[in-house]
C-alpha cells in the first residue's frame, strides 16, 4: 500500500539506489548518493528574493522613522521617490498605496538628471546610480529625507541607510550623522540591530 | 591499461553525474512552484535580518552595465570551491587559463601565450601590483592572504590599460580584500590532507575609536611535493608563513583612511642544475629557495563638496629572493592619485596620475647575470577617461587613454573606446577597441641567462645555450577588438558571450643568433638566443561563453567554455608560440544546498591539449568535490577531494630551460579536511 503513495522524489530515489547497487566503484556510488541527497532534501528557503527583502526593509524603516512635524502632517501622504534604472526590479512599486500607520505611501520615479528630489520623505537610490549617488546626496543637502540604497559604501559615504548583502542575508547600516543632519529620528532599538552605525 | 581504466571510470562517473543531474532537474521542476511568498508588508526587521535570500535571486554582481569582459569571483564562490590558494580560485573565472606546473608554481594567463612567466596579465592585490618588473609576470607562489578575507576577485579579460596601466594587455586581475569592519571578531581555520599537509590561519578584528576598525591575521601552510610521471616525489614542496593587518578609519562621511600591510616568508623546493661548461653536465640537485617580503599600503579616499571623489594611494613593497639561480632584492615605491567627477549629469569623468620607483639589486650566478647588477629606475603615467551617457540608461560611450613613460621601452599611448547598449534591463551588448602595451622587463633588457647545454655528434664539447639581453627592445603592443552580449533570459538563467580579435606587434621573443666558438681559455661553443621584437604581426581570436542557471533555490549550475585560435605562420625560431594555450577549455559546476547546514559542490574541468615542441600536454578532464557541514552558525567542517578522476595528470611542463633533464611533475589526486570557526 505504501508503495503506491510514494511521491516522485521517493520513486526517483529508488531508481538511483538501484543504479548504485549495480555499480561497483566507490566514486559512482558516492556521486549517486550525493545526487540522492540533493533530490531528497526538503524545501527550506524562505522564498523571498533579495530585492523583495530590501523592499520589505524599506517599508519597515518607513514605519520607524520620525520626520519633523512641518515635513509630515497627520494623515498626510508619505512620498517615496526612486532614482535609478529599474531599482530593485520594481519591487518597490508594490508598496504604492499601502498604509504606513496613518499615512498612505505614494511611490514616484524620479530622474537623476533633474534632481527634483526635494519634498520626498524617502529616497531610494538604485544601484545603477553608483557613479553619481554622491552628487544626489550633495544636492539633497540637509533636506529631511531618509535616503536608502543598496549601493556598497552608501551609508559610509554619507547616505542614510545602506542595505547590504552579506552571507546570503540582507543586513543594514546606518549613518547616524546624516540622519541627524536631515532632522530625522530613528528609534534606538533600530540602531541596536543595525550591522553597523557610522557617526554615532 | 592503467590509463584505460582511469578513462573508463572517468567516463562512467561523468555519464552518471549528468544522468543524476538531469533526473534531479526533471523532478525538481515542480517543486519550485510549491511555495508562496509571504506578503512583504507583514515581515518585521528582526525576521528580515534572519531571512536567507533564496539563492535563485542572489544579487548577480552587477555586471550588466560593464562594457568589458568582466567576471567577479565572490567570497562565496571561493569558499565553496575549496580553493586554498589564489591561483586555484582563479580557475573559477571563465577565460582564465590556470595550469599548475608543480606544487608551488602555476602558468596563468588570459587569451593565450601561457607560461611560467606569462607576461600579458596584470595582477593587483588591494591596488598593489604583484606583477614583477624583473621577469615580467607574476610569482604566484608569493601571492597570498587569508582566503576568508578576500571579498572578491575582479577578473577583466582584454586590455585594461587606461585604468590600470601597462602590462594589462590580455587582462587584469584585481584581488580585493574585505574592509576591516567586515572582519570583526575572530576566525580560526585549520586543516590538512595528503597534498595540503597542514594549514592554519587566525584572524582577529576589532574597533578603534568611533568609526575605525582593524584586523590582524596570521597563516601558515605546508604543501607536499608533486610526483613525476613515473610516480616519484619531486622536490617542489611549498611552505609559507605570513601575517598582516588592515586598519580602516573613517574620519567623516567625506574622508576615509586605510593602512594595511603584509609580511611573509615562503620556501619552495627546487631542483637545479649547475650549468657548467665542463663535465659533468646538467647534473641536477635539490635546493630550497626562499623569499621574504613585506608591503605597506596607505590609502586616503575622500569626497569634495561638488560630489566628486578622489583616492590618493601610496605603497612600498619589498621582496628578497634567495635562490640558487638568482638572488635579488627589490624595492618598489608607488604613488597614485585618481579623481572622479561629474561635470554634468551625462558625464562621468576620471583622471589620474601615477609614479613608481623600482630599485633592484641582484647577486649574479653562473645561471643568470644582470648587467648592471643594481639598478634604480622611474616610471610614470597619466590617464583620463570619460563615460558619456548618450541615451539615458540605454547607450553609453566610454573614451579614455593612458600615457606612460618607462625606463624600458618608449613612451606608450594606450587609448580605448567602449560602447554599451542596454535596450532593457535584461539584455546588454557592448563593443570595444583598445591598444595596450607590455613594457620590456629588466630581465629581457639586461640579463644573460644560461639555458643549458646540448650535445651534438659533430662537436667534442656540448653547445652552451645562452639567452642574451637586448637593451633596445620596444614594448609589445596589442590592438584588440571585442564584442560582448549578456542576457538575463529569466530570473534563473543568464548567459554571457564575448568574442575578441587581438593583433600583436613587436612581441618579444628569443631568436637564434650565430654560433660563437671560443678557443681560449678552453674550447667552447655557444649558441646565443637574443630577445628580439618580432616583426610579424600575430593574431589571436577567440570566443568565451559562460552561463549561470539557478535551477532551484537549492541547486545551481554554472558553466563556461573558451575557444582560442592563434594564427601565425610557422617560425623556426619560435615554434612553441602557438601551442602554449589550449584551443578548447570548459568547466561545469554543480552546487547543491542539501539542507540549510549542508552544501555540496562539484566541479568538472576539461582542458584541451597543448602541442608546442617543448610543451606537449595531452587533454585532460578533472573533477573536484566539496562537502561542507555547518552545525552552528559560523562553524563549518568541510571535506574537499580534488582531481578525483586520475591518480595524477599533467597540466604544464616546466620548460624554463632548454634540453635539461625533464623536471615535469604531475598533479596528484588529493583530499583534505578543513575546520573553520568564526566567533
GROMACS .gro file of C-alpha atoms in nm, chain B residues 200-590:
model
  391
  400UNK     CA    1   4.615   2.703   0.986
  401UNK     CA    2   4.505   3.061   1.000
  402UNK     CA    3   4.381   3.302   1.262
  403UNK     CA    4   4.232   3.646   1.230
  404UNK     CA    5   4.115   3.893   1.491
  405UNK     CA    6   3.922   4.209   1.419
  406UNK     CA    7   3.817   4.489   1.648
  407UNK     CA    8   3.718   4.850   1.672
  408UNK     CA    9   3.935   5.159   1.717
  409UNK     CA   10   3.765   5.473   1.839
  410UNK     CA   11   3.424   5.560   1.698
  411UNK     CA   12   3.440   5.471   1.333
  412UNK     CA   13   3.766   5.283   1.299
  413UNK     CA   14   3.822   4.912   1.262
  414UNK     CA   15   4.124   4.688   1.241
  415UNK     CA   16   4.216   4.328   1.181
  416UNK     CA   17   4.531   4.124   1.219
  417UNK     CA   18   4.590   3.782   1.073
  418UNK     CA   19   4.849   3.510   1.054
  419UNK     CA   20   4.855   3.198   0.844
  420UNK     CA   21   5.087   2.914   0.764
  421UNK     CA   22   5.079   2.611   0.540
  422UNK     CA   23   5.288   2.330   0.405
  423UNK     CA   24   5.227   2.157   0.075
  424UNK     CA   25   5.362   1.821  -0.028
  425UNK     CA   26   5.571   1.788  -0.344
  426UNK     CA   27   5.419   1.662  -0.667
  427UNK     CA   28   5.511   1.340  -0.843
  428UNK     CA   29   5.687   1.263  -1.170
  429UNK     CA   30   5.508   1.071  -1.447
  430UNK     CA   31   5.677   0.759  -1.313
  431UNK     CA   32   5.528   0.822  -0.969
  432UNK     CA   33   5.835   0.953  -0.787
  433UNK     CA   34   5.811   1.250  -0.550
  434UNK     CA   35   5.984   1.558  -0.683
  435UNK     CA   36   6.150   1.823  -0.470
  436UNK     CA   37   5.897   2.104  -0.513
  437UNK     CA   38   5.727   2.135  -0.175
  438UNK     CA   39   5.594   2.476  -0.068
  439UNK     CA   40   5.594   2.626   0.280
  440UNK     CA   41   5.468   2.964   0.391
  441UNK     CA   42   5.434   3.180   0.697
  442UNK     CA   43   5.250   3.507   0.653
  443UNK     CA   44   5.092   3.775   0.867
  444UNK     CA   45   4.930   4.108   0.810
  445UNK     CA   46   4.693   4.377   0.924
  446UNK     CA   47   4.443   4.630   0.797
  447UNK     CA   48   4.312   4.945   0.961
  448UNK     CA   49   4.019   5.140   0.817
  449UNK     CA   50   3.944   5.468   0.979
  450UNK     CA   51   3.653   5.685   0.884
  451UNK     CA   52   3.720   6.045   0.968
  452UNK     CA   53   3.383   6.165   0.841
  453UNK     CA   54   3.136   6.084   0.566
  454UNK     CA   55   3.377   6.264   0.335
  455UNK     CA   56   3.713   6.119   0.435
  456UNK     CA   57   3.833   5.765   0.495
  457UNK     CA   58   4.178   5.631   0.557
  458UNK     CA   59   4.320   5.281   0.516
  459UNK     CA   60   4.657   5.141   0.617
  460UNK     CA   61   4.736   4.779   0.551
  461UNK     CA   62   5.038   4.555   0.518
  462UNK     CA   63   5.168   4.202   0.499
  463UNK     CA   64   5.493   4.029   0.583
  464UNK     CA   65   5.581   3.679   0.467
  465UNK     CA   66   5.840   3.411   0.424
  466UNK     CA   67   5.798   3.145   0.156
  467UNK     CA   68   6.019   2.845   0.098
  468UNK     CA   69   5.997   2.634  -0.213
  469UNK     CA   70   6.181   2.319  -0.305
  470UNK     CA   71   6.362   2.349  -0.634
  471UNK     CA   72   6.572   2.121  -0.849
  472UNK     CA   73   6.854   2.298  -1.028
  473UNK     CA   74   7.143   2.209  -1.250
  474UNK     CA   75   7.483   2.375  -1.230
  475UNK     CA   76   7.529   2.500  -1.584
  476UNK     CA   77   7.897   2.424  -1.613
  477UNK     CA   78   8.100   2.440  -1.930
  478UNK     CA   79   8.298   2.134  -1.830
  479UNK     CA   80   8.187   1.785  -1.731
  480UNK     CA   81   7.979   1.672  -1.553
  481UNK     CA   82   7.699   1.849  -1.740
  482UNK     CA   83   7.344   1.902  -1.629
  483UNK     CA   84   7.356   1.713  -1.302
  484UNK     CA   85   7.050   1.802  -1.103
  485UNK     CA   86   7.050   1.862  -0.729
  486UNK     CA   87   6.786   1.976  -0.484
  487UNK     CA   88   6.786   2.313  -0.309
  488UNK     CA   89   6.542   2.522  -0.109
  489UNK     CA   90   6.471   2.870  -0.244
  490UNK     CA   91   6.346   3.135  -0.008
  491UNK     CA   92   6.158   3.461  -0.050
  492UNK     CA   93   6.100   3.719   0.222
  493UNK     CA   94   5.865   4.004   0.154
  494UNK     CA   95   5.678   4.288   0.312
  495UNK     CA   96   5.446   4.560   0.192
  496UNK     CA   97   5.270   4.862   0.337
  497UNK     CA   98   4.982   5.041   0.166
  498UNK     CA   99   4.814   5.358   0.274
  499UNK     CA  100   4.508   5.499   0.106
  500UNK     CA  101   4.307   5.815   0.157
  501UNK     CA  102   3.966   5.824  -0.010
  502UNK     CA  103   3.756   6.134   0.008
  503UNK     CA  104   3.482   6.335  -0.149
  504UNK     CA  105   3.460   6.706  -0.223
  505UNK     CA  106   3.167   6.944  -0.190
  506UNK     CA  107   3.074   6.904  -0.560
  507UNK     CA  108   3.013   6.531  -0.512
  508UNK     CA  109   3.342   6.435  -0.681
  509UNK     CA  110   3.561   6.168  -0.528
  510UNK     CA  111   3.936   6.117  -0.505
  511UNK     CA  112   4.172   5.843  -0.393
  512UNK     CA  113   4.534   5.903  -0.301
  513UNK     CA  114   4.732   5.587  -0.251
  514UNK     CA  115   5.093   5.511  -0.179
  515UNK     CA  116   5.267   5.184  -0.114
  516UNK     CA  117   5.603   5.030  -0.051
  517UNK     CA  118   5.679   4.672  -0.144
  518UNK     CA  119   5.995   4.472  -0.085
  519UNK     CA  120   6.086   4.120  -0.193
  520UNK     CA  121   6.412   3.939  -0.123
  521UNK     CA  122   6.477   3.623  -0.316
  522UNK     CA  123   6.747   3.388  -0.205
  523UNK     CA  124   6.776   3.123  -0.473
  524UNK     CA  125   7.048   2.915  -0.629
  525UNK     CA  126   6.999   3.063  -0.974
  526UNK     CA  127   6.948   3.423  -0.874
  527UNK     CA  128   6.923   3.626  -0.558
  528UNK     CA  129   6.752   3.958  -0.582
  529UNK     CA  130   6.631   4.237  -0.355
  530UNK     CA  131   6.362   4.457  -0.497
  531UNK     CA  132   6.213   4.773  -0.352
  532UNK     CA  133   5.914   4.934  -0.513
  533UNK     CA  134   5.758   5.264  -0.420
  534UNK     CA  135   5.436   5.369  -0.586
  535UNK     CA  136   5.210   5.671  -0.554
  536UNK     CA  137   4.881   5.708  -0.733
  537UNK     CA  138   4.611   5.973  -0.745
  538UNK     CA  139   4.267   5.943  -0.904
  539UNK     CA  140   3.981   6.190  -0.925
  540UNK     CA  141   3.628   6.115  -1.041
  541UNK     CA  142   3.390   6.399  -1.114
  542UNK     CA  143   3.056   6.471  -1.280
  543UNK     CA  144   3.072   6.799  -1.469
  544UNK     CA  145   2.713   6.737  -1.580
  545UNK     CA  146   2.467   6.451  -1.544
  546UNK     CA  147   2.571   6.277  -1.866
  547UNK     CA  148   2.945   6.272  -1.795
  548UNK     CA  149   3.134   6.056  -1.550
  549UNK     CA  150   3.492   6.178  -1.582
  550UNK     CA  151   3.801   6.021  -1.429
  551UNK     CA  152   4.163   6.122  -1.443
  552UNK     CA  153   4.471   6.016  -1.258
  553UNK     CA  154   4.847   6.028  -1.231
  554UNK     CA  155   5.091   5.764  -1.116
  555UNK     CA  156   5.459   5.750  -1.028
  556UNK     CA  157   5.668   5.442  -0.945
  557UNK     CA  158   6.028   5.392  -0.842
  558UNK     CA  159   6.181   5.048  -0.862
  559UNK     CA  160   6.521   4.951  -0.729
  560UNK     CA  161   6.661   4.605  -0.759
  561UNK     CA  162   6.996   4.451  -0.677
  562UNK     CA  163   7.084   4.105  -0.794
  563UNK     CA  164   7.356   3.865  -0.688
  564UNK     CA  165   7.460   3.710  -1.016
  565UNK     CA  166   7.518   3.340  -1.053
  566UNK     CA  167   7.656   3.120  -1.327
  567UNK     CA  168   7.298   3.077  -1.447
  568UNK     CA  169   7.171   3.436  -1.457
  569UNK     CA  170   7.376   3.757  -1.468
  570UNK     CA  171   7.237   4.111  -1.477
  571UNK     CA  172   7.444   4.399  -1.617
  572UNK     CA  173   7.435   4.627  -1.424
  573UNK     CA  174   7.351   4.413  -1.126
  574UNK     CA  175   7.196   4.704  -0.939
  575UNK     CA  176   6.951   4.950  -1.092
  576UNK     CA  177   6.700   5.207  -0.975
  577UNK     CA  178   6.455   5.349  -1.227
  578UNK     CA  179   6.138   5.550  -1.258
  579UNK     CA  180   5.817   5.514  -1.444
  580UNK     CA  181   5.511   5.733  -1.454
  581UNK     CA  182   5.188   5.791  -1.631
  582UNK     CA  183   4.863   5.981  -1.656
  583UNK     CA  184   4.517   5.884  -1.776
  584UNK     CA  185   4.183   6.039  -1.848
  585UNK     CA  186   3.856   5.862  -1.915
  586UNK     CA  187   3.509   5.995  -1.982
  587UNK     CA  188   3.197   5.786  -1.951
  588UNK     CA  189   2.935   5.963  -2.161
  589UNK     CA  190   2.566   5.881  -2.143
  590UNK     CA  191   2.432   5.926  -2.497
  591UNK     CA  192   2.082   5.796  -2.425
  592UNK     CA  193   1.975   5.772  -2.063
  593UNK     CA  194   2.017   5.416  -1.931
  594UNK     CA  195   2.038   5.288  -2.289
  595UNK     CA  196   2.354   5.396  -2.467
  596UNK     CA  197   2.687   5.481  -2.311
  597UNK     CA  198   3.020   5.566  -2.468
  598UNK     CA  199   3.349   5.545  -2.280
  599UNK     CA  200   3.659   5.715  -2.418
  600UNK     CA  201   3.994   5.711  -2.247
  601UNK     CA  202   4.366   5.699  -2.286
  602UNK     CA  203   4.673   5.643  -2.077
  603UNK     CA  204   5.019   5.784  -2.148
  604UNK     CA  205   5.307   5.609  -1.980
  605UNK     CA  206   5.678   5.669  -1.966
  606UNK     CA  207   5.917   5.399  -1.853
  607UNK     CA  208   6.288   5.328  -1.831
  608UNK     CA  209   6.240   5.033  -2.066
  609UNK     CA  210   6.060   5.073  -2.397
  610UNK     CA  211   5.946   5.415  -2.513
  611UNK     CA  212   5.652   5.634  -2.422
  612UNK     CA  213   5.334   5.430  -2.451
  613UNK     CA  214   5.000   5.573  -2.559
  614UNK     CA  215   4.718   5.335  -2.476
  615UNK     CA  216   4.375   5.453  -2.592
  616UNK     CA  217   4.042   5.277  -2.553
  617UNK     CA  218   3.684   5.328  -2.676
  618UNK     CA  219   3.386   5.131  -2.547
  619UNK     CA  220   3.020   5.139  -2.633
  620UNK     CA  221   2.747   4.983  -2.419
  621UNK     CA  222   2.391   4.938  -2.534
  622UNK     CA  223   2.132   4.823  -2.279
  623UNK     CA  224   1.797   4.827  -2.461
  624UNK     CA  225   1.632   4.691  -2.145
  625UNK     CA  226   1.725   4.555  -1.805
  626UNK     CA  227   1.781   4.201  -1.929
  627UNK     CA  228   1.996   4.249  -2.238
  628UNK     CA  229   2.321   4.430  -2.289
  629UNK     CA  230   2.553   4.447  -2.585
  630UNK     CA  231   2.897   4.604  -2.579
  631UNK     CA  232   3.187   4.659  -2.813
  632UNK     CA  233   3.536   4.786  -2.753
  633UNK     CA  234   3.854   4.872  -2.936
  634UNK     CA  235   4.178   4.932  -2.749
  635UNK     CA  236   4.551   4.944  -2.771
  636UNK     CA  237   4.776   4.832  -2.485
  637UNK     CA  238   5.146   4.771  -2.427
  638UNK     CA  239   5.370   4.533  -2.239
  639UNK     CA  240   5.688   4.705  -2.131
  640UNK     CA  241   6.014   4.504  -2.171
  641UNK     CA  242   6.130   4.359  -1.843
  642UNK     CA  243   6.465   4.424  -1.685
  643UNK     CA  244   6.541   4.056  -1.745
  644UNK     CA  245   6.494   4.094  -2.120
  645UNK     CA  246   6.692   4.415  -2.140
  646UNK     CA  247   6.978   4.339  -1.902
  647UNK     CA  248   7.025   3.973  -1.816
  648UNK     CA  249   7.222   3.685  -1.964
  649UNK     CA  250   7.068   3.351  -1.884
  650UNK     CA  251   7.240   3.017  -1.927
  651UNK     CA  252   6.964   2.794  -2.053
  652UNK     CA  253   7.158   2.469  -2.060
  653UNK     CA  254   7.385   2.264  -2.280
  654UNK     CA  255   7.308   2.046  -2.579
  655UNK     CA  256   7.517   1.759  -2.712
  656UNK     CA  257   7.583   1.716  -3.082
  657UNK     CA  258   7.768   1.442  -3.264
  658UNK     CA  259   7.974   1.697  -3.456
  659UNK     CA  260   8.148   1.867  -3.165
  660UNK     CA  261   8.365   1.727  -2.887
  661UNK     CA  262   8.203   1.952  -2.627
  662UNK     CA  263   7.836   2.031  -2.569
  663UNK     CA  264   7.696   2.355  -2.706
  664UNK     CA  265   7.610   2.609  -2.440
  665UNK     CA  266   7.277   2.781  -2.494
  666UNK     CA  267   7.258   3.137  -2.368
  667UNK     CA  268   6.973   3.392  -2.370
  668UNK     CA  269   7.130   3.732  -2.425
  669UNK     CA  270   6.983   4.070  -2.331
  670UNK     CA  271   6.873   4.335  -2.574
  671UNK     CA  272   6.875   4.693  -2.440
  672UNK     CA  273   6.694   4.827  -2.748
  673UNK     CA  274   6.369   4.637  -2.714
  674UNK     CA  275   6.044   4.812  -2.794
  675UNK     CA  276   5.730   4.746  -2.594
  676UNK     CA  277   5.493   4.474  -2.715
  677UNK     CA  278   5.169   4.620  -2.847
  678UNK     CA  279   4.825   4.478  -2.892
  679UNK     CA  280   4.534   4.617  -3.086
  680UNK     CA  281   4.223   4.448  -2.960
  681UNK     CA  282   3.863   4.447  -3.078
  682UNK     CA  283   3.599   4.287  -2.857
  683UNK     CA  284   3.227   4.241  -2.864
  684UNK     CA  285   3.004   4.101  -2.593
  685UNK     CA  286   2.644   4.011  -2.524
  686UNK     CA  287   2.494   3.948  -2.180
  687UNK     CA  288   2.141   3.827  -2.126
  688UNK     CA  289   1.926   3.752  -1.827
  689UNK     CA  290   1.691   3.509  -2.001
  690UNK     CA  291   1.485   3.460  -1.687
  691UNK     CA  292   1.525   3.523  -1.317
  692UNK     CA  293   1.713   3.194  -1.302
  693UNK     CA  294   1.914   3.178  -1.621
  694UNK     CA  295   2.174   3.412  -1.766
  695UNK     CA  296   2.444   3.391  -2.030
  696UNK     CA  297   2.748   3.594  -2.124
  697UNK     CA  298   2.924   3.568  -2.460
  698UNK     CA  299   3.239   3.753  -2.565
  699UNK     CA  300   3.432   3.737  -2.890
  700UNK     CA  301   3.767   3.902  -2.946
  701UNK     CA  302   4.032   3.953  -3.207
  702UNK     CA  303   4.379   4.057  -3.088
  703UNK     CA  304   4.661   4.177  -3.312
  704UNK     CA  305   5.005   4.177  -3.155
  705UNK     CA  306   5.305   4.362  -3.290
  706UNK     CA  307   5.663   4.370  -3.161
  707UNK     CA  308   5.616   4.059  -2.948
  708UNK     CA  309   5.935   3.999  -2.754
  709UNK     CA  310   6.069   3.651  -2.829
  710UNK     CA  311   6.401   3.472  -2.836
  711UNK     CA  312   6.557   3.438  -3.179
  712UNK     CA  313   6.862   3.232  -3.269
  713UNK     CA  314   7.194   3.407  -3.335
  714UNK     CA  315   7.514   3.278  -3.496
  715UNK     CA  316   7.717   3.007  -3.319
  716UNK     CA  317   8.018   3.154  -3.146
  717UNK     CA  318   8.330   2.946  -3.094
  718UNK     CA  319   8.587   3.030  -2.830
  719UNK     CA  320   8.926   2.868  -2.818
  720UNK     CA  321   9.071   3.031  -2.508
  721UNK     CA  322   9.088   2.963  -2.217
  722UNK     CA  323   8.907   2.642  -2.309
  723UNK     CA  324   8.740   2.536  -2.628
  724UNK     CA  325   8.369   2.612  -2.606
  725UNK     CA  326   8.081   2.666  -2.840
  726UNK     CA  327   7.788   2.893  -2.757
  727UNK     CA  328   7.452   2.920  -2.924
  728UNK     CA  329   7.319   3.264  -2.840
  729UNK     CA  330   6.946   3.332  -2.827
  730UNK     CA  331   6.860   3.701  -2.838
  731UNK     CA  332   6.545   3.876  -2.714
  732UNK     CA  333   6.406   4.050  -3.021
  733UNK     CA  334   6.087   4.221  -3.127
  734UNK     CA  335   5.903   4.003  -3.371
  735UNK     CA  336   5.848   4.193  -3.694
  736UNK     CA  337   5.544   3.990  -3.797
  737UNK     CA  338   5.201   4.054  -3.659
  738UNK     CA  339   5.041   3.771  -3.467
  739UNK     CA  340   4.665   3.738  -3.444
  740UNK     CA  341   4.461   3.555  -3.185
  741UNK     CA  342   4.087   3.514  -3.200
  742UNK     CA  343   3.858   3.360  -2.950
  743UNK     CA  344   3.517   3.324  -2.803
  744UNK     CA  345   3.425   3.290  -2.435
  745UNK     CA  346   3.084   3.172  -2.321
  746UNK     CA  347   2.954   3.140  -1.970
  747UNK     CA  348   2.615   3.052  -1.829
  748UNK     CA  349   2.457   3.056  -1.486
  749UNK     CA  350   2.146   2.855  -1.419
  750UNK     CA  351   1.975   2.859  -1.080
  751UNK     CA  352   1.762   2.560  -1.144
  752UNK     CA  353   1.611   2.571  -0.797
  753UNK     CA  354   1.657   2.765  -0.478
  754UNK     CA  355   1.892   2.492  -0.364
  755UNK     CA  356   2.060   2.395  -0.687
  756UNK     CA  357   2.274   2.590  -0.924
  757UNK     CA  358   2.475   2.517  -1.236
  758UNK     CA  359   2.747   2.736  -1.376
  759UNK     CA  360   2.950   2.657  -1.678
  760UNK     CA  361   3.186   2.815  -1.922
  761UNK     CA  362   3.369   2.740  -2.242
  762UNK     CA  363   3.659   2.920  -2.408
  763UNK     CA  364   3.788   2.878  -2.758
  764UNK     CA  365   4.120   3.026  -2.865
  765UNK     CA  366   4.292   3.028  -3.200
  766UNK     CA  367   4.638   3.164  -3.266
  767UNK     CA  368   4.702   3.246  -3.629
  768UNK     CA  369   5.064   3.257  -3.721
  769UNK     CA  370   5.287   3.112  -3.988
  770UNK     CA  371   5.547   2.862  -3.868
  771UNK     CA  372   5.856   3.032  -3.729
  772UNK     CA  373   6.159   2.807  -3.672
  773UNK     CA  374   6.283   3.045  -3.403
  774UNK     CA  375   5.963   3.024  -3.203
  775UNK     CA  376   5.787   2.702  -3.287
  776UNK     CA  377   5.624   2.697  -2.946
  777UNK     CA  378   5.424   3.015  -2.955
  778UNK     CA  379   5.101   2.876  -3.092
  779UNK     CA  380   5.089   2.567  -2.875
  780UNK     CA  381   5.121   2.717  -2.528
  781UNK     CA  382   4.749   2.764  -2.473
  782UNK     CA  383   4.480   2.507  -2.538
  783UNK     CA  384   4.227   2.563  -2.811
  784UNK     CA  385   3.936   2.439  -2.601
  785UNK     CA  386   3.864   2.472  -2.230
  786UNK     CA  387   3.546   2.416  -2.039
  787UNK     CA  388   3.413   2.394  -1.686
  788UNK     CA  389   3.089   2.284  -1.526
  789UNK     CA  390   2.998   2.344  -1.160
  790UNK     CA  391   2.707   2.190  -0.980
   0.00000   0.00000   0.00000
